[in-house]
Amino acid sequence: MNGIKDFNCSYDNSVGINEAVTKELNLKFPEAYKYGESMAEIAKALKKHDGADFCELPFCHTVEAEAMGGLVNYGNDKIGPRAKEYICTDIEELLELPEIDYSKGRIHEVLLACRQLREQGENVVLEVAGPFTILNVLIDARHVFKGMRKKTEVMKKVYEKFRKEILRYIKEAQKYGVNLISYADSSGGVNILGPKIAEQVVEEFTYPFLKEVETLVGDSAIVLLCPKTTFALLGTSKAEFEDVELEEPMKYGQGCIHLIGKEKFAGQMCIKNIGYRLENKKVKAVKLL
């Protein structure tokens, strides 16, 4: 175990919403963020603007939390949806939140947008949030850290609740044809949690969760790990990189698409870094140990 290294998250392409794109669309905001057809239209416009090899949905990290009762400010054509105010003040309250119903609400519309894009021949990246990113919408981080110190058994139950919900989301996404599942939990990075707690989270949540994901993801999809998650796994000796040969140099997104049906996980670079190229004709698969 060499210790967890942080990944400096920085990229120049669209993050969520780009005003230069939205102002060209004949859509009304923030309503456009709530319906599948308009989401799909925005996603295709962003893909074209960025020169990407895929469409990406949703345009925020609030969808899962909202489906569990979280409050969201839907934003406008300049800024996408974001957290509004916390609904919990103690981690025990998180256990009382409802299960996600994937047949209604904005999370259902996201899935409908994914299916529409796939039916149009697009590769679709669905951004799936990890537990700390979801928690960040529901409860002040101070209460989470306090709970991790003083209510360890309750926190384990919170992890279990979120594990089930995220697994259900990934399973549901594949039913709608999603072929690129992006898993990120930047709010739970080592730069925020610190080395000791970050290692604990890998042991208690991330690694066992991803082992389940490994069996859940079929041959028509791949999971794209945020490099912060990848480095956490590498630093705790829970995973290793394995080079996969490519026929020619290509962009990272193309390399990930190439891995579908061959590998379960990629994660050497942020999928939002559209311009990152694999000049050595190799893409790194992430192998769980």
Short mmCIF file of C-alpha atoms in Angstrom, two decimals:
data_model
loop_
_atom_site.label_atom_id
_atom_site.label_comp_id
_atom_site.label_asym_id
_atom_site.label_seq_id
_atom_site.Cartn_x
_atom_site.Cartn_y
_atom_site.Cartn_z
CA MET A 1 0.00 0.00 0.00
CA ASN A 2 1.71 3.16 -1.24
CA GLY A 3 -0.85 5.69 -0.04
CA ILE A 4 -3.53 7.49 -2.01
CA LYS A 5 -2.42 10.15 -4.48
CA ASP A 6 -4.82 12.90 -5.43
CA PHE A 7 -5.83 13.69 -9.00
CA ASN A 8 -5.86 17.36 -9.91
CA CYS A 9 -9.22 17.74 -11.62
CA SER A 10 -8.93 20.31 -14.42
CA TYR A 11 -10.29 20.34 -17.95
CA ASP A 12 -11.26 23.01 -20.46
CA ASN A 13 -14.37 21.63 -22.15
CA SER A 14 -18.00 22.06 -21.07
CA VAL A 15 -18.77 21.20 -17.48
CA GLY A 16 -22.50 20.68 -17.18
CA ILE A 17 -23.87 23.63 -19.15
CA ASN A 18 -22.28 26.05 -21.60
CA GLU A 19 -24.07 29.34 -22.20
CA ALA A 20 -22.64 29.56 -25.72
CA VAL A 21 -24.54 26.36 -26.48
CA THR A 22 -27.79 26.97 -24.63
CA LYS A 23 -28.37 30.41 -26.14
CA GLU A 24 -28.48 28.80 -29.60
CA LEU A 25 -31.22 26.39 -28.58
CA ASN A 26 -34.90 27.23 -28.78
CA LEU A 27 -35.54 25.98 -25.25
CA LYS A 28 -36.94 27.50 -22.10
CA PHE A 29 -34.81 27.25 -18.97
CA PRO A 30 -34.80 25.86 -16.36
CA GLU A 31 -37.69 23.71 -17.66
CA ALA A 32 -35.36 22.21 -20.27
CA TYR A 33 -33.40 20.47 -17.49
CA LYS A 34 -36.51 18.59 -16.40
CA TYR A 35 -37.61 16.70 -19.52
CA GLY A 36 -35.99 13.93 -21.51
CA GLU A 37 -36.44 15.37 -25.00
CA SER A 38 -34.89 18.72 -24.13
CA MET A 39 -32.10 17.04 -22.14
CA ALA A 40 -31.24 14.97 -25.19
CA GLU A 41 -31.22 18.08 -27.38
CA ILE A 42 -28.87 19.89 -25.00
CA ALA A 43 -26.59 16.85 -24.74
CA LYS A 44 -26.24 16.58 -28.52
CA ALA A 45 -25.53 20.30 -28.82
CA LEU A 46 -22.83 20.09 -26.13
CA LYS A 47 -21.29 17.07 -27.86
CA LYS A 48 -21.07 18.98 -31.13
CA HIS A 49 -19.69 22.10 -29.43
CA ASP A 50 -16.98 20.14 -27.59
CA GLY A 51 -16.08 17.82 -30.45
CA ALA A 52 -16.74 14.85 -28.18
CA ASP A 53 -17.31 11.22 -29.12
CA PHE A 54 -20.28 10.85 -26.81
CA CYS A 55 -23.24 12.63 -25.27
CA GLU A 56 -23.16 13.17 -21.52
CA LEU A 57 -26.03 13.26 -19.04
CA PRO A 58 -27.17 14.72 -16.70
CA PHE A 59 -25.86 18.29 -16.39
CA CYS A 60 -25.38 18.25 -12.62
CA HIS A 61 -24.70 16.01 -9.62
CA THR A 62 -28.09 16.46 -7.97
CA VAL A 63 -30.33 13.93 -9.72
CA GLU A 64 -29.94 11.02 -7.29
CA ALA A 65 -30.23 13.20 -4.19
CA GLU A 66 -33.32 14.94 -5.56
CA ALA A 67 -34.94 11.56 -6.19
CA MET A 68 -34.37 10.80 -2.50
CA GLY A 69 -36.06 14.01 -1.41
CA GLY A 70 -33.29 16.57 -1.80
CA LEU A 71 -34.02 20.18 -2.73
CA VAL A 72 -32.61 21.53 -5.98
CA ASN A 73 -32.21 24.95 -7.54
CA TYR A 74 -32.75 24.27 -11.25
CA GLY A 75 -30.63 27.19 -12.42
CA ASN A 76 -30.93 28.82 -15.83
CA ASP A 77 -29.32 28.81 -19.28
CA LYS A 78 -26.00 29.87 -17.73
CA ILE A 79 -25.84 27.58 -14.69
CA GLY A 80 -27.32 24.10 -14.46
CA PRO A 81 -29.13 22.54 -11.47
CA ARG A 82 -27.39 22.65 -8.10
CA ALA A 83 -28.15 21.96 -4.45
CA LYS A 84 -30.57 24.37 -2.82
CA GLU A 85 -30.62 23.68 0.92
CA TYR A 86 -29.99 20.71 3.18
CA ILE A 87 -32.88 18.55 4.36
CA CYS A 88 -31.01 16.54 7.01
CA THR A 89 -29.10 17.63 10.12
CA ASP A 90 -28.07 14.19 11.40
CA ILE A 91 -26.89 11.12 9.51
CA GLU A 92 -29.62 9.02 11.12
CA GLU A 93 -32.19 11.08 9.19
CA LEU A 94 -30.62 9.86 5.94
CA LEU A 95 -31.84 6.35 6.70
CA GLU A 96 -35.44 7.60 6.62
CA LEU A 97 -35.20 9.00 3.08
CA PRO A 98 -37.29 7.16 0.47
CA GLU A 99 -35.95 4.71 -2.07
CA ILE A 100 -35.51 6.13 -5.55
CA ASP A 101 -38.43 5.56 -7.90
CA TYR A 102 -36.93 5.34 -11.38
CA SER A 103 -40.33 5.52 -13.05
CA LYS A 104 -40.95 9.19 -12.25
CA GLY A 105 -39.31 12.55 -11.75
CA ARG A 106 -36.18 14.03 -13.26
CA ILE A 107 -34.16 10.84 -12.81
CA HIS A 108 -36.68 9.04 -15.04
CA GLU A 109 -36.42 11.83 -17.61
CA VAL A 110 -32.62 11.45 -17.61
CA LEU A 111 -33.01 7.77 -18.42
CA LEU A 112 -35.51 8.56 -21.18
CA ALA A 113 -33.02 11.04 -22.66
CA CYS A 114 -30.33 8.35 -22.57
CA ARG A 115 -32.57 5.92 -24.42
CA GLN A 116 -33.53 8.51 -27.02
CA LEU A 117 -29.87 9.29 -27.72
CA ARG A 118 -28.92 5.63 -27.93
CA GLU A 119 -31.75 5.02 -30.39
CA GLN A 120 -30.27 7.83 -32.48
CA GLY A 121 -26.94 6.00 -32.55
CA GLU A 122 -25.13 8.09 -29.94
CA ASN A 123 -22.70 6.80 -27.34
CA VAL A 124 -24.02 7.96 -23.97
CA VAL A 125 -22.08 8.69 -20.79
CA LEU A 126 -24.35 8.64 -17.75
CA GLU A 127 -22.78 10.40 -14.78
CA VAL A 128 -23.47 8.44 -11.61
CA ALA A 129 -22.60 10.09 -8.30
CA GLY A 130 -20.90 8.38 -5.39
CA PRO A 131 -22.13 8.58 -1.78
CA PHE A 132 -20.31 11.73 -0.67
CA THR A 133 -21.43 13.65 -3.75
CA ILE A 134 -25.03 12.63 -3.05
CA LEU A 135 -24.64 13.47 0.63
CA ASN A 136 -23.35 16.90 -0.32
CA VAL A 137 -26.85 17.78 -1.56
CA LEU A 138 -28.69 16.32 1.43
CA ILE A 139 -26.68 17.24 4.51
CA ASP A 140 -23.88 19.56 5.63
CA ALA A 141 -20.52 17.78 5.44
CA ARG A 142 -19.84 18.71 9.08
CA HIS A 143 -22.62 16.39 10.19
CA VAL A 144 -21.26 13.61 7.98
CA PHE A 145 -17.75 13.85 9.43
CA LYS A 146 -19.19 14.00 12.94
CA GLY A 147 -21.24 10.90 12.21
CA MET A 148 -18.23 9.07 10.81
CA ARG A 149 -16.40 9.69 14.09
CA LYS A 150 -19.18 9.17 16.62
CA LYS A 151 -21.79 6.99 14.89
CA THR A 152 -19.78 4.47 12.93
CA GLU A 153 -22.52 1.83 12.87
CA VAL A 154 -25.07 4.34 11.57
CA MET A 155 -22.61 5.44 8.89
CA LYS A 156 -22.25 1.83 7.77
CA LYS A 157 -26.03 1.71 7.34
CA VAL A 158 -25.88 4.93 5.31
CA TYR A 159 -23.23 3.37 3.06
CA GLU A 160 -25.43 0.32 2.64
CA LYS A 161 -28.45 2.43 1.69
CA PHE A 162 -26.47 4.37 -0.88
CA ARG A 163 -24.78 1.23 -2.20
CA LYS A 164 -28.17 -0.30 -2.99
CA GLU A 165 -29.45 2.88 -4.64
CA ILE A 166 -26.41 3.40 -6.86
CA LEU A 167 -26.38 -0.25 -7.92
CA ARG A 168 -30.06 -0.01 -8.82
CA TYR A 169 -29.34 3.12 -10.88
CA ILE A 170 -26.57 1.38 -12.81
CA LYS A 171 -28.79 -1.63 -13.43
CA GLU A 172 -31.64 0.60 -14.57
CA ALA A 173 -29.36 2.65 -16.83
CA GLN A 174 -28.36 -0.44 -18.77
CA LYS A 175 -32.02 -1.21 -19.43
CA TYR A 176 -32.20 2.17 -21.18
CA GLY A 177 -29.17 1.37 -23.31
CA VAL A 178 -26.48 3.39 -21.53
CA ASN A 179 -23.10 2.08 -22.65
CA LEU A 180 -20.72 4.37 -20.75
CA ILE A 181 -21.31 4.71 -17.01
CA SER A 182 -19.20 7.41 -15.38
CA TYR A 183 -18.75 6.92 -11.63
CA ALA A 184 -17.35 9.85 -9.67
CA ASP A 185 -17.31 10.95 -6.05
CA SER A 186 -15.11 14.03 -5.99
CA SER A 187 -16.67 15.18 -2.70
CA GLY A 188 -15.10 12.06 -1.19
CA GLY A 189 -11.61 12.62 -2.57
CA VAL A 190 -8.45 12.30 -0.47
CA ASN A 191 -7.99 16.08 -0.69
CA ILE A 192 -11.24 16.48 1.28
CA LEU A 193 -11.37 13.40 3.49
CA GLY A 194 -7.66 13.11 4.25
CA PRO A 195 -5.55 9.95 3.77
CA LYS A 196 -6.81 7.97 6.78
CA ILE A 197 -10.53 8.44 6.15
CA ALA A 198 -10.07 8.05 2.38
CA GLU A 199 -8.48 4.63 2.94
CA GLN A 200 -11.31 3.71 5.29
CA VAL A 201 -13.90 4.66 2.66
CA VAL A 202 -12.18 2.47 0.06
CA GLU A 203 -12.27 -0.49 2.47
CA GLU A 204 -15.83 0.04 3.71
CA PHE A 205 -17.54 1.26 0.55
CA THR A 206 -15.71 1.84 -2.72
CA TYR A 207 -13.97 -1.49 -3.23
CA PRO A 208 -16.83 -3.82 -2.19
CA PHE A 209 -19.28 -1.62 -4.12
CA LEU A 210 -17.22 -1.78 -7.32
CA LYS A 211 -16.79 -5.54 -6.96
CA GLU A 212 -20.58 -5.73 -7.18
CA VAL A 213 -20.63 -3.33 -10.11
CA GLU A 214 -18.11 -5.59 -11.85
CA THR A 215 -20.67 -8.41 -11.92
CA LEU A 216 -23.57 -6.10 -12.73
CA VAL A 217 -22.17 -4.47 -15.86
CA GLY A 218 -22.82 -6.47 -19.01
CA ASP A 219 -20.81 -6.74 -22.22
CA SER A 220 -22.59 -3.74 -23.75
CA ALA A 221 -21.30 -1.21 -21.21
CA ILE A 222 -18.21 -0.09 -19.34
CA VAL A 223 -17.68 1.90 -16.14
CA LEU A 224 -15.48 4.99 -16.38
CA LEU A 225 -13.99 5.74 -12.99
CA CYS A 226 -13.08 9.25 -11.96
CA PRO A 227 -9.27 9.23 -11.58
CA LYS A 228 -9.72 10.25 -7.94
CA THR A 229 -11.47 6.91 -7.42
CA THR A 230 -8.89 5.07 -9.53
CA PHE A 231 -5.99 6.52 -7.54
CA ALA A 232 -7.75 5.63 -4.27
CA LEU A 233 -7.99 2.01 -5.43
CA LEU A 234 -4.39 1.93 -6.65
CA GLY A 235 -3.10 3.55 -3.47
CA THR A 236 -4.79 0.94 -1.27
CA SER A 237 -3.66 -1.98 -3.45
CA LYS A 238 -7.24 -2.77 -4.46
CA ALA A 239 -6.64 -2.37 -8.20
CA GLU A 240 -3.97 -2.13 -10.86
CA PHE A 241 -3.66 -0.76 -14.38
CA GLU A 242 -3.43 -3.06 -17.38
CA ASP A 243 -2.49 -1.71 -20.81
CA VAL A 244 -4.81 -2.54 -23.70
CA GLU A 245 -3.37 -2.09 -27.19
CA LEU A 246 -5.15 0.15 -29.70
CA GLU A 247 -4.78 0.06 -33.47
CA GLU A 248 -3.93 3.76 -33.67
CA PRO A 249 -3.62 6.88 -31.51
CA MET A 250 -7.02 8.21 -30.49
CA LYS A 251 -8.82 10.38 -27.98
CA TYR A 252 -9.45 8.96 -24.53
CA GLY A 253 -13.20 8.81 -25.09
CA GLN A 254 -12.68 6.71 -28.22
CA GLY A 255 -10.34 4.43 -26.28
CA CYS A 256 -12.99 3.88 -23.61
CA ILE A 257 -15.58 3.04 -26.26
CA HIS A 258 -13.07 0.55 -27.69
CA LEU A 259 -12.99 -1.23 -24.30
CA ILE A 260 -16.74 -1.93 -24.21
CA GLY A 261 -17.25 -5.67 -24.08
CA LYS A 262 -13.57 -6.24 -23.35
CA GLU A 263 -13.08 -4.67 -19.92
CA LYS A 264 -15.27 -3.59 -17.01
CA PHE A 265 -13.44 -0.45 -15.84
CA ALA A 266 -11.35 2.39 -17.25
CA GLY A 267 -10.15 5.39 -15.29
CA GLN A 268 -6.73 6.80 -16.14
CA MET A 269 -8.17 10.20 -17.11
CA CYS A 270 -11.30 12.25 -16.52
CA ILE A 271 -13.83 11.53 -19.27
CA LYS A 272 -14.54 15.28 -19.41
CA ASN A 273 -11.02 15.88 -20.68
CA ILE A 274 -12.23 15.67 -24.28
CA GLY A 275 -8.89 16.54 -25.86
CA TYR A 276 -6.77 13.98 -24.01
CA ARG A 277 -5.13 11.69 -26.55
CA LEU A 278 -3.67 8.21 -26.25
CA GLU A 279 -0.67 8.85 -28.48
CA ASN A 280 1.09 5.65 -27.40
CA LYS A 281 -1.80 3.56 -28.81
CA LYS A 282 -2.60 2.17 -25.36
CA VAL A 283 -5.53 2.66 -23.00
CA LYS A 284 -5.37 1.53 -19.40
CA ALA A 285 -8.03 -0.80 -18.06
CA VAL A 286 -8.53 -0.77 -14.28
CA LYS A 287 -8.41 -4.29 -12.85
CA LEU A 288 -9.86 -4.86 -9.38
CA LEU A 289 -7.79 -7.23 -7.27
#
